[in-house]
CSV table of C-alpha atoms and ligand atoms in Angstrom, one decimal:
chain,number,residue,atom,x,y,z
D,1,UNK,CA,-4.8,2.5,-14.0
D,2,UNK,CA,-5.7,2.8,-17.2
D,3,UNK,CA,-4.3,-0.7,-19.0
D,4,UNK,CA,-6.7,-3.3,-20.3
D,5,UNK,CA,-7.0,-6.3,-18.9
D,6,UNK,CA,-9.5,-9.6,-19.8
D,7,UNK,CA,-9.8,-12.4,-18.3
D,8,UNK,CA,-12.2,-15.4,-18.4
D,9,UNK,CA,-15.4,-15.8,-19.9
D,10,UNK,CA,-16.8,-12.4,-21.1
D,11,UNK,CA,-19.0,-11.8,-23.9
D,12,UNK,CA,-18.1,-10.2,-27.6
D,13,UNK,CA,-20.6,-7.1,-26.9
D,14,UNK,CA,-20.6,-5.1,-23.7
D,15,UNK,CA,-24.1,-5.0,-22.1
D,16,UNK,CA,-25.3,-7.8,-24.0
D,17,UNK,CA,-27.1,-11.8,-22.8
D,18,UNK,CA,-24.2,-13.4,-22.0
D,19,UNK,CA,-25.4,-16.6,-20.7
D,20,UNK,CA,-24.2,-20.0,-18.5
D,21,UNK,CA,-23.9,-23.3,-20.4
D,22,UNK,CA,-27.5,-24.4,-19.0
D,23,UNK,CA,-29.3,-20.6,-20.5
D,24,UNK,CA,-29.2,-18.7,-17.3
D,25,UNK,CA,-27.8,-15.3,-17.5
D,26,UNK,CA,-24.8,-14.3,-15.8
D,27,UNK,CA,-25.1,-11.3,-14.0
D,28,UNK,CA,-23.1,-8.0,-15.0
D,29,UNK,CA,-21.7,-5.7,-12.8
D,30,UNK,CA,-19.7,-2.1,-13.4
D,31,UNK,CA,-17.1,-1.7,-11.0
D,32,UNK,CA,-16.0,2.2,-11.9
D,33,UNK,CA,-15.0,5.4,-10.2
D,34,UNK,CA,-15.4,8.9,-10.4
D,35,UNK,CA,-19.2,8.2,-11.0
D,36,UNK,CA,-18.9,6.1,-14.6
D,37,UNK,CA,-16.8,8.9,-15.5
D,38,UNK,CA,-12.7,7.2,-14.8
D,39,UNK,CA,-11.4,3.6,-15.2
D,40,UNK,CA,-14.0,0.8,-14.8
D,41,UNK,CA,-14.2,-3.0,-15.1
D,42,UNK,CA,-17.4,-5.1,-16.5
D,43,UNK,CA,-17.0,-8.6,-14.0
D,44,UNK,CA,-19.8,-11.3,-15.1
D,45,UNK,CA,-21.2,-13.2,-11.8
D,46,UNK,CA,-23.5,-16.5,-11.8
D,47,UNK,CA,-25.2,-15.0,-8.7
D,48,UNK,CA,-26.1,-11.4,-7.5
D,49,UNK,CA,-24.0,-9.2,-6.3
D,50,UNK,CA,-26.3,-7.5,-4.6
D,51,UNK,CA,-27.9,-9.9,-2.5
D,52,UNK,CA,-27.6,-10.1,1.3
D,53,UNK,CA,-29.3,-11.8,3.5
D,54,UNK,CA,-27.9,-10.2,6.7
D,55,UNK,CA,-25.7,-6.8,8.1
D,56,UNK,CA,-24.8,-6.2,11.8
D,57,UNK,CA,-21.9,-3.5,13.1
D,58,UNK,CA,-18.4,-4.9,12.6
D,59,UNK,CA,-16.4,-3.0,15.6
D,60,UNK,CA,-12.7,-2.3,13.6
D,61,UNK,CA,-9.7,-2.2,15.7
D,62,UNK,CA,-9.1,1.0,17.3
D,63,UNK,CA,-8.9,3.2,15.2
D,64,UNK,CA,-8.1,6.4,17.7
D,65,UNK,CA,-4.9,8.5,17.4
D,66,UNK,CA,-3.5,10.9,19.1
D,67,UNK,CA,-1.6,14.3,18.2
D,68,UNK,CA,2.2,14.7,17.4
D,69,UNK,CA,2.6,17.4,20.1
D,70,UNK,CA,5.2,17.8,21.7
D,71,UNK,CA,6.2,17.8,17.7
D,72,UNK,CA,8.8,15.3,17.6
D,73,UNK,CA,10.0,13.0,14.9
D,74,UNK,CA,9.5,9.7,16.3
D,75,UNK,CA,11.0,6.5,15.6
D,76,UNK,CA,8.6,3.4,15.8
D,77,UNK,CA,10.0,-0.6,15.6
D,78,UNK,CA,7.2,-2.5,14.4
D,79,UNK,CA,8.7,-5.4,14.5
D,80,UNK,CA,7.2,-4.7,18.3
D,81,UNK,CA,4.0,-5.5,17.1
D,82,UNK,CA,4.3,-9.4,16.3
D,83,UNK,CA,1.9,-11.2,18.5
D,84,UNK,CA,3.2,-14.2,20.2
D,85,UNK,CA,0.2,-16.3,18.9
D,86,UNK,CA,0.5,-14.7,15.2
D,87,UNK,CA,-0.4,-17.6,13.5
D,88,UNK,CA,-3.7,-17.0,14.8
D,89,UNK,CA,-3.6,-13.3,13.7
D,90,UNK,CA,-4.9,-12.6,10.2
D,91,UNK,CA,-4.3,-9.7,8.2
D,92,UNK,CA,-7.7,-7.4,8.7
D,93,UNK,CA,-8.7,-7.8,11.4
D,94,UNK,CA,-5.3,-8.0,13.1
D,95,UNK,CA,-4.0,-5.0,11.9
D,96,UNK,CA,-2.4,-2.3,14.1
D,97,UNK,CA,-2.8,1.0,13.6
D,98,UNK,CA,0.4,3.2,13.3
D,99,UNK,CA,-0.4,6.6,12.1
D,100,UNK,CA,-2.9,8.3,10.4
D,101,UNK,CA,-5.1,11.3,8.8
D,102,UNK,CA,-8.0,12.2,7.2
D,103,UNK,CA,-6.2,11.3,4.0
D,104,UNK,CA,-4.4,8.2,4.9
D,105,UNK,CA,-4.2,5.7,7.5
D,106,UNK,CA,-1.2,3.1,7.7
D,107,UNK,CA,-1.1,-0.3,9.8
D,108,UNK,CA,0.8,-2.7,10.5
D,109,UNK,CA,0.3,-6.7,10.9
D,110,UNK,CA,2.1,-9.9,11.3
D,111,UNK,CA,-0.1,-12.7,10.3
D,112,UNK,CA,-0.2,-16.4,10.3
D,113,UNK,CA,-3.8,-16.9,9.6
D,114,UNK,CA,-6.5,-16.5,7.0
D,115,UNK,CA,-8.4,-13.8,6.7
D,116,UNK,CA,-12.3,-12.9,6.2
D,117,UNK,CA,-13.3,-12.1,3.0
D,118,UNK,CA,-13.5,-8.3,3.3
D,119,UNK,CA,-13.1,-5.1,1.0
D,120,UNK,CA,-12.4,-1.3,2.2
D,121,UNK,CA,-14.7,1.2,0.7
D,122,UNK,CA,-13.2,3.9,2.2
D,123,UNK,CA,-10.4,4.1,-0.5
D,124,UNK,CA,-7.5,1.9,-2.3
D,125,UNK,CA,-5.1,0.0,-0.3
D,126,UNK,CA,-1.4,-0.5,-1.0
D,127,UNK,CA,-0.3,-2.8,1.1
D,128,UNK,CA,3.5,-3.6,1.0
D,129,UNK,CA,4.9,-6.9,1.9
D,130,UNK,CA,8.0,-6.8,4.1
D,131,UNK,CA,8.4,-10.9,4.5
D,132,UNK,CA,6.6,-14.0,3.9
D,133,UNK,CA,4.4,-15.0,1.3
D,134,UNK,CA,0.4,-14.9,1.0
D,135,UNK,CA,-2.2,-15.4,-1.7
D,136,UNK,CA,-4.8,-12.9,-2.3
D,137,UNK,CA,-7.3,-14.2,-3.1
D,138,UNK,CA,-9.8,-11.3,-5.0
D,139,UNK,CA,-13.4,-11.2,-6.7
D,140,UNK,CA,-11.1,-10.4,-9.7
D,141,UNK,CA,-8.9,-14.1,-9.2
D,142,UNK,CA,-5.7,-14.4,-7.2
D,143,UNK,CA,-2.3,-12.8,-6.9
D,144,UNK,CA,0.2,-14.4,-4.9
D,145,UNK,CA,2.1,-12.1,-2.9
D,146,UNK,CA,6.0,-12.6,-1.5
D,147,UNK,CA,8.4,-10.1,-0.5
D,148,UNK,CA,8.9,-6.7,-2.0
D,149,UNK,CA,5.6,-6.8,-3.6
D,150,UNK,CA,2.9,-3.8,-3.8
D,151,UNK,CA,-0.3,-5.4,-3.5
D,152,UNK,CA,-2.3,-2.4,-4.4
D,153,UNK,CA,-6.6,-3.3,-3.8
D,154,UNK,CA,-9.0,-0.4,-5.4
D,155,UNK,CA,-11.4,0.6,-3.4
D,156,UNK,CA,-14.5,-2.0,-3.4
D,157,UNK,CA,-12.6,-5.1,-4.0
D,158,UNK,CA,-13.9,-7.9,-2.0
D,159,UNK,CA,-11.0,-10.2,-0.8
D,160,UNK,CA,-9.0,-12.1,2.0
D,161,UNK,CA,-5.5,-12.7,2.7
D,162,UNK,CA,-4.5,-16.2,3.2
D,163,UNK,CA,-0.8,-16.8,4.2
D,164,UNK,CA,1.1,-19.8,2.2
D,165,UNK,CA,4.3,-19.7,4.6
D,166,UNK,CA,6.1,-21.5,7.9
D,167,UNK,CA,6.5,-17.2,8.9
D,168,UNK,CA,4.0,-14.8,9.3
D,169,UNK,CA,3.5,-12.6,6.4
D,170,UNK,CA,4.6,-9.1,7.7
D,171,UNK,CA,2.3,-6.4,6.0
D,172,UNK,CA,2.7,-2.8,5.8
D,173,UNK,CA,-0.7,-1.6,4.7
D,174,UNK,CA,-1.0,2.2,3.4
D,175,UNK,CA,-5.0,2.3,3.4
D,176,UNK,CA,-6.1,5.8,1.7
D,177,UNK,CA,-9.2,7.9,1.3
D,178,UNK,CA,-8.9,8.2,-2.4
D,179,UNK,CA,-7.5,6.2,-5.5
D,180,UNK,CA,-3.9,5.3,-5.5
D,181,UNK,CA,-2.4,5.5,-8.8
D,182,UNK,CA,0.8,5.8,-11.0
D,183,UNK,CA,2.5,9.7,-10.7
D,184,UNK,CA,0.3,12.0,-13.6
D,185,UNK,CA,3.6,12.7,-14.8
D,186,UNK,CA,4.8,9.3,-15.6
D,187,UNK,CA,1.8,8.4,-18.2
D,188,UNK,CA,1.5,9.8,-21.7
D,189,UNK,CA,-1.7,11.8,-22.4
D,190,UNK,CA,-3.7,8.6,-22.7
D,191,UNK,CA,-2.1,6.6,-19.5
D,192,UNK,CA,0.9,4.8,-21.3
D,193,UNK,CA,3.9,4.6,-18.7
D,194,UNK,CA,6.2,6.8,-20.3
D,195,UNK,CA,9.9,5.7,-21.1
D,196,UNK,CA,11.0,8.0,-18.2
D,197,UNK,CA,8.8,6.1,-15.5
D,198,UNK,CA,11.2,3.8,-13.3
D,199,UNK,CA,8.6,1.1,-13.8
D,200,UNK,CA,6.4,-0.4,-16.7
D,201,UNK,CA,3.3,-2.4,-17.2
D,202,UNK,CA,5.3,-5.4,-18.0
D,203,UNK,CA,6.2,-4.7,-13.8
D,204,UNK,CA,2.4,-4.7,-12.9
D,205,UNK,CA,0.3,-8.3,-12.1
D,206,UNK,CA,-2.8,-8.7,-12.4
D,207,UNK,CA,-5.3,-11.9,-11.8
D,208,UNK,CA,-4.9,-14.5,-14.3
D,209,UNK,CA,-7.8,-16.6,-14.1
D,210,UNK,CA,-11.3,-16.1,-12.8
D,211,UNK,CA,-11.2,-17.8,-8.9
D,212,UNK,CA,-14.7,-20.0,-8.9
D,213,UNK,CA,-15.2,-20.8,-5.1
D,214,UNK,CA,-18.5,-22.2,-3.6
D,215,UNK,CA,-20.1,-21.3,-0.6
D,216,UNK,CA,-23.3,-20.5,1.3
D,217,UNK,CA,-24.2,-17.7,4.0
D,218,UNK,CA,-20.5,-16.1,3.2
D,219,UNK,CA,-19.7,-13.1,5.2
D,220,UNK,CA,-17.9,-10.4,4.3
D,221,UNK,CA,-16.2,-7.7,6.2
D,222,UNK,CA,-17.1,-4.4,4.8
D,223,UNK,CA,-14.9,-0.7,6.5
D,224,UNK,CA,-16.7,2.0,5.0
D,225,UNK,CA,-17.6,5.6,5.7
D,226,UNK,CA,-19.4,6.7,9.1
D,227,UNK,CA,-20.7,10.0,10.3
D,228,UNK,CA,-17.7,10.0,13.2
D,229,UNK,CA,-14.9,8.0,10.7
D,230,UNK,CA,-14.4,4.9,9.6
D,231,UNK,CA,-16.5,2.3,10.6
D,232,UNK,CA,-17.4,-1.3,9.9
D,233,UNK,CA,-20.5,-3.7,8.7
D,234,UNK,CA,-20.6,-7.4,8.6
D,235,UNK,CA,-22.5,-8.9,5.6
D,236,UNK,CA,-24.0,-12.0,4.7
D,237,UNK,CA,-24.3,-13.2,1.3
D,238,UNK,CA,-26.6,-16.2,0.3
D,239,UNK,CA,-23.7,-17.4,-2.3
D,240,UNK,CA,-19.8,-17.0,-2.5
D,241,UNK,CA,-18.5,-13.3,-4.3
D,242,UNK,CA,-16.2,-15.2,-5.9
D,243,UNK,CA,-18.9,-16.2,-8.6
D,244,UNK,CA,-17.2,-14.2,-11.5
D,245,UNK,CA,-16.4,-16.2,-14.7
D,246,UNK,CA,-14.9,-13.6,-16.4
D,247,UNK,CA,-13.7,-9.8,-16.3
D,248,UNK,CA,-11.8,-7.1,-18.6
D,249,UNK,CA,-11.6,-3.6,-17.9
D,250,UNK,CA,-8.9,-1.1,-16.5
D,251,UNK,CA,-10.1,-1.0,-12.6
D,252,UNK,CA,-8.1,-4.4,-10.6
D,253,UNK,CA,-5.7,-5.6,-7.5
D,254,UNK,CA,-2.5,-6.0,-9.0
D,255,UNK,CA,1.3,-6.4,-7.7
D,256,UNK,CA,4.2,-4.6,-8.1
D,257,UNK,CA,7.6,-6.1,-6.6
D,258,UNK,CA,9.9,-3.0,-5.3
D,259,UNK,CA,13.1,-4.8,-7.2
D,260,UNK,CA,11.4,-4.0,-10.3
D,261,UNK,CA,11.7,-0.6,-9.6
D,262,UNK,CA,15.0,1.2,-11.8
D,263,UNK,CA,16.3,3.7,-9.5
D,264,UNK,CA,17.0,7.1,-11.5
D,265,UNK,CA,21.1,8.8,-10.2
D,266,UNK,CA,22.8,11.4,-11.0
D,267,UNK,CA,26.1,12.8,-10.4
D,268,UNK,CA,24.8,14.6,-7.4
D,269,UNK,CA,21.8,14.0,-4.9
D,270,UNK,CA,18.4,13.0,-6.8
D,271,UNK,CA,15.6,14.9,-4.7
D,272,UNK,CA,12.9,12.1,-3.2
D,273,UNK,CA,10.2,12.7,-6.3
D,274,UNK,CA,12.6,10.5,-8.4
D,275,UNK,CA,11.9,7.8,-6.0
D,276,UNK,CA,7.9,7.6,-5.6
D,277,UNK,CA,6.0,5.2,-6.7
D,278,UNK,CA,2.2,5.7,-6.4
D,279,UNK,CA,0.2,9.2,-5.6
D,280,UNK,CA,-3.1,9.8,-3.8
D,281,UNK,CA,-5.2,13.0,-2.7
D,282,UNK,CA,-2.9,14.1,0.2
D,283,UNK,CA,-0.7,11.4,0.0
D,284,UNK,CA,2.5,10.1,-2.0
D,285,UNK,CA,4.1,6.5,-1.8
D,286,UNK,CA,8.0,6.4,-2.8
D,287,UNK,CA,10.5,4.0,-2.1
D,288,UNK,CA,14.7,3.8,-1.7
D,289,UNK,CA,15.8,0.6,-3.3
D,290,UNK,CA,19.4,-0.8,-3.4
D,291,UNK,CA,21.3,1.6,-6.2
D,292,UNK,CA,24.7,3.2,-7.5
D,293,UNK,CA,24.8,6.5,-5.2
D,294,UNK,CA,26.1,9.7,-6.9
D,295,UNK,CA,29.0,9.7,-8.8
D,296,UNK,CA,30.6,13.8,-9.3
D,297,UNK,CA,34.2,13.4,-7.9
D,298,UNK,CA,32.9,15.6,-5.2
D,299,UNK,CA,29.5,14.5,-4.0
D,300,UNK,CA,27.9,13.9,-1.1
D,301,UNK,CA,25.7,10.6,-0.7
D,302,UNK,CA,23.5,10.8,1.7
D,303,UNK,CA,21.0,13.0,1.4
D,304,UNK,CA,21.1,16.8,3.0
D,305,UNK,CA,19.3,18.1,5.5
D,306,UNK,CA,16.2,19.2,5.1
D,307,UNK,CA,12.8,20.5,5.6
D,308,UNK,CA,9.9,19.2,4.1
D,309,UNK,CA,7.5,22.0,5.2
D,310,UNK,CA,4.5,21.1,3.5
D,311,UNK,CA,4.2,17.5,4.5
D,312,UNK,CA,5.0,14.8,7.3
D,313,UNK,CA,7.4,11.9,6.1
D,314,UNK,CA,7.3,8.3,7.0
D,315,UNK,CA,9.9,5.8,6.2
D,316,UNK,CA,9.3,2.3,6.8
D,317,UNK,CA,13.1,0.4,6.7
D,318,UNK,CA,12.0,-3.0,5.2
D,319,UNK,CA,15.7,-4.0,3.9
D,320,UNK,CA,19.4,-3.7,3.6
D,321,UNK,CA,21.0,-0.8,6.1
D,322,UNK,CA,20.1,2.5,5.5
D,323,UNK,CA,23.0,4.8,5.3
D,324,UNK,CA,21.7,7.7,7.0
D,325,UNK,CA,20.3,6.1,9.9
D,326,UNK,CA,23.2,4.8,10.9
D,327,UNK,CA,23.7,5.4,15.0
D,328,UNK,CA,19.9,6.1,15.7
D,329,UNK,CA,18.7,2.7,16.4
D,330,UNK,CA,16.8,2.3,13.3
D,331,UNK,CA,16.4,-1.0,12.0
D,332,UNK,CA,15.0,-3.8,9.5
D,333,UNK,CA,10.8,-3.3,10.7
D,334,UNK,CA,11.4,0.1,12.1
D,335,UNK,CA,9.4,3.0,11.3
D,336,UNK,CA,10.9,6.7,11.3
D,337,UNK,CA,8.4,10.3,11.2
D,338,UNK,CA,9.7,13.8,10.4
D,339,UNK,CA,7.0,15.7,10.5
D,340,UNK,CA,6.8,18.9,8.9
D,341,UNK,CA,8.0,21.6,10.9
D,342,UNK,CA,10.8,19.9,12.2
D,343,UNK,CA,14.3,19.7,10.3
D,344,UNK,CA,16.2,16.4,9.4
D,345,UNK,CA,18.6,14.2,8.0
D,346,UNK,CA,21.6,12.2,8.4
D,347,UNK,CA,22.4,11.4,12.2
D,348,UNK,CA,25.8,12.2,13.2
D,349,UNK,CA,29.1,10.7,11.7
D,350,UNK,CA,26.8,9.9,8.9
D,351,UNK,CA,27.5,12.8,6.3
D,352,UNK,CA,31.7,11.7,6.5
D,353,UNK,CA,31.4,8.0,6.7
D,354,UNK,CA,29.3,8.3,3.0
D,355,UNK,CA,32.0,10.2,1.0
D,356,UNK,CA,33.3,7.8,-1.8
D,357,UNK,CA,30.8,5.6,-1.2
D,358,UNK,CA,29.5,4.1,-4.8
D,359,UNK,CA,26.7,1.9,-3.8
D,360,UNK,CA,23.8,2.1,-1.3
D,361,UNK,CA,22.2,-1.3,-0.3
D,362,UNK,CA,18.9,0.1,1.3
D,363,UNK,CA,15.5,-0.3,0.8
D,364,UNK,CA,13.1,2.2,2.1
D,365,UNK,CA,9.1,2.5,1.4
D,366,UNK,CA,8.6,6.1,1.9
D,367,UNK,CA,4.6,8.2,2.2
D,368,UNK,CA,4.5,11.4,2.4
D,369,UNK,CA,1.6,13.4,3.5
D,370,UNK,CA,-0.1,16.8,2.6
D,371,UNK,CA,-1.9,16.4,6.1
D,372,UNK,CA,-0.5,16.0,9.5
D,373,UNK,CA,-0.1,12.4,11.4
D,374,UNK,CA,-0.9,11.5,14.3
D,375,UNK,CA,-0.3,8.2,16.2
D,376,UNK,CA,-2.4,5.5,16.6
D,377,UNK,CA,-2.5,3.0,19.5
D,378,UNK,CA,0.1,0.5,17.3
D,379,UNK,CA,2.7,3.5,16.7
D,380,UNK,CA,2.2,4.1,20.5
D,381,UNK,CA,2.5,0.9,21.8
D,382,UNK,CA,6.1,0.8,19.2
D,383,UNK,CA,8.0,4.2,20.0
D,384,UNK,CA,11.6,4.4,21.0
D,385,UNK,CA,11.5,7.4,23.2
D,386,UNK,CA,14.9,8.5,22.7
D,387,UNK,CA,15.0,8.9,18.6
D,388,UNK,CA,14.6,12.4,18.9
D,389,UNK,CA,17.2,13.9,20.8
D,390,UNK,CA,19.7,11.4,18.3
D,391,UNK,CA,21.2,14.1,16.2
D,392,UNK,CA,22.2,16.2,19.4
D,393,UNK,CA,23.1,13.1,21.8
D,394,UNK,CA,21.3,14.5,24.8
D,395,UNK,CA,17.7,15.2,25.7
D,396,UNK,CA,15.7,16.6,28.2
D,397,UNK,CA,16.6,16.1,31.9
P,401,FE2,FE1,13.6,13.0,4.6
């Protein structure tokens, strides 16, 4: 994301002594992508970043999925997924995994405690908060996070989630294998968000304040690439990561609350791409919020049928009552795939109960993938068998 940001101590000159109050040097590091070559960040640390002083295997939930076949779209109620001792669950290591492909994997978590520090190298996580609040607490400084917020984590960024709440903080986490940016198409030539884009910088938060925290023997959870996936490794650190004074740069976490999203209408049906959000390699992020529906004399709300052929769609229902759905069991927490290959849309009755409607009060988070899904043990253990024979009111006897 290519918007400068400083905070905290940094010096006049890139690259030059920039030193404590007491003549040590603080230690810069170059936190970039694409090889020094995309958006970077120059973060000044009183100890090394480097330095470890242990590593062993850190075993990651399972992580196995299993093929759509028979192809079915599938409806999934995550809410299903709330541990009875959740305060005890944190939000890494407690995660569930729901679906997933080479390009993107998403999980799913209610969690009442904090978590480990830890950072994903695999790629940048977006992870949306469907209820409860949490700080996250980052290498960069803090964000607090609350409901309707995009807490989107480049890859590399050492962290934990700490929840601040009486609930658990329900997490929808959309981890990819690449960056997770802004659509090209909403940035002028040199990465402005353009007055077309449904959303502007003043809608994006970043860290405010370098977060100075002590500590000795600190581990951190690192997932990372392995020669059979994704894989895990526990470090130790002599000193506390979060050691950085000051920052500026274009590469950090920042939140994005879905209500600060303008919804773009028409007279007739808008096609999904108005909606999205945030693009990755292989993956799109879009999302359905509450909005004035379309408005020629002789239009149809709800959206026709139809088949995405070149990717699988997931739609996670985190609020209001989604029009469409209406009659299929779907719910606040529920989870719905049409894969590609497979036709859909509204469930029956749906289509004639929208006609003259003039508001929708929904809110949808939507990824679409270029890749196939396939279910992981979380998105298993969640299915409601009987979404897919919902449009034709009988299935197989
Ligand atoms: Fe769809």
């Amino acid at each position: 994301m290519a918007y400068y940001r400083r905070v905290g101590d940094v010096p006049a000159k890139r690259h030059t002594r920039h030193r404590t109050p007491t003549g040590d040097l603080y230690r810069e590091e170059l936190m970039g992508e694409e090889g020094f070559s995309s958006d970077s960040s120059l973060l000044y640390h009183t100890g090394v970043p480097s330095a470890i002083v242990d590593a062993t295997p850190w075993d990651l939930p399972d992580q196995c999925t299993r093929e759509n076949r028979p192809l079915l779209p599938r409806h999934l109620q995550l809410h299903r997924l709330t541990a009875p001792d959740w305060a005890a669950v944190d939000a890494v290591t407690g995660r569930r995994l729901v679906l997933g492909n080479a390009d993107v994997r998403i999980s799913y978590v209610a969690a009442g405690a904090a978590s480990p520090l830890y950072r994903n190298a695999v790629g940048d996580e977006c992870v949306y908060v469907e209820s409860g609040t949490a700080t996250v607490e980052t290498v960069f400084g803090a964000l607090p996070a609350a409901a309707g917020d995009y807490v989107l984590l480049p890859r590399g960024t050492t962290h934990r989630w700490v929840p601040t709440g009486p609930e658990p903080v329900r997490l929808y986490a959309v981890e990819a294998a690449s960056h997770l940016a802004p659509p090209r198409r909403y940035l002028s030539r040199f990465g402005q968000l353009l007055e077309q884009a449904p959303y502007c910088e003043r809608d994006l938060h970043g860290p405010d304040a370098p977060l100075l925290t002590e500590g000795t023997e600190v581990e951190v959870l690192v997932k990372h690439r392995g020669s059979r996936g994704i894989t895990g490794t526990r470090y130790v650190h002599p000193t506390h990561p979060f050691d950085v004074v000051g920052w500026d740069g274009c590469l950090y976490p920042y939140t994005f609350n879905v209500a600060d999203f303008e919804p773009i209408t028409g007279r007739v049906h808008q096609p999904p791409p108005v909606h999205q959000v945030f693009a990755g390699e292989g993956v799109v992020i879009c999302n359905f919020v509450p909005r004035k529906v379309d408005y020629h004399p002789l239009s149809v709300p709800v959206p026709y049928y139809h088949s995405n052929v070149d990717s699988d769609e997931v739609m996670f229902y985190c609020g209001g009552d989604y029009e469409a759905r209406k009659g299929s069991g779907i719910g606040q927490g529920s989870v719905s795939l049409h894969p590609g290959g497979h036709s859909h849309g509204p469930q029956p009755g749906a289509v004639e109960r929208s006609i003259g409607a003039e508001f929708f009060d929904e809110l949808a988070v939507m990824v679409d993938t270029a890749r196939p899904l396939e279910l992981g043990e979380g998105g298993l253990a969640a299915e409601d068998p009987g979404y897919a024979w919902t449009w034709s009111g009988r299935g197989p006897t």
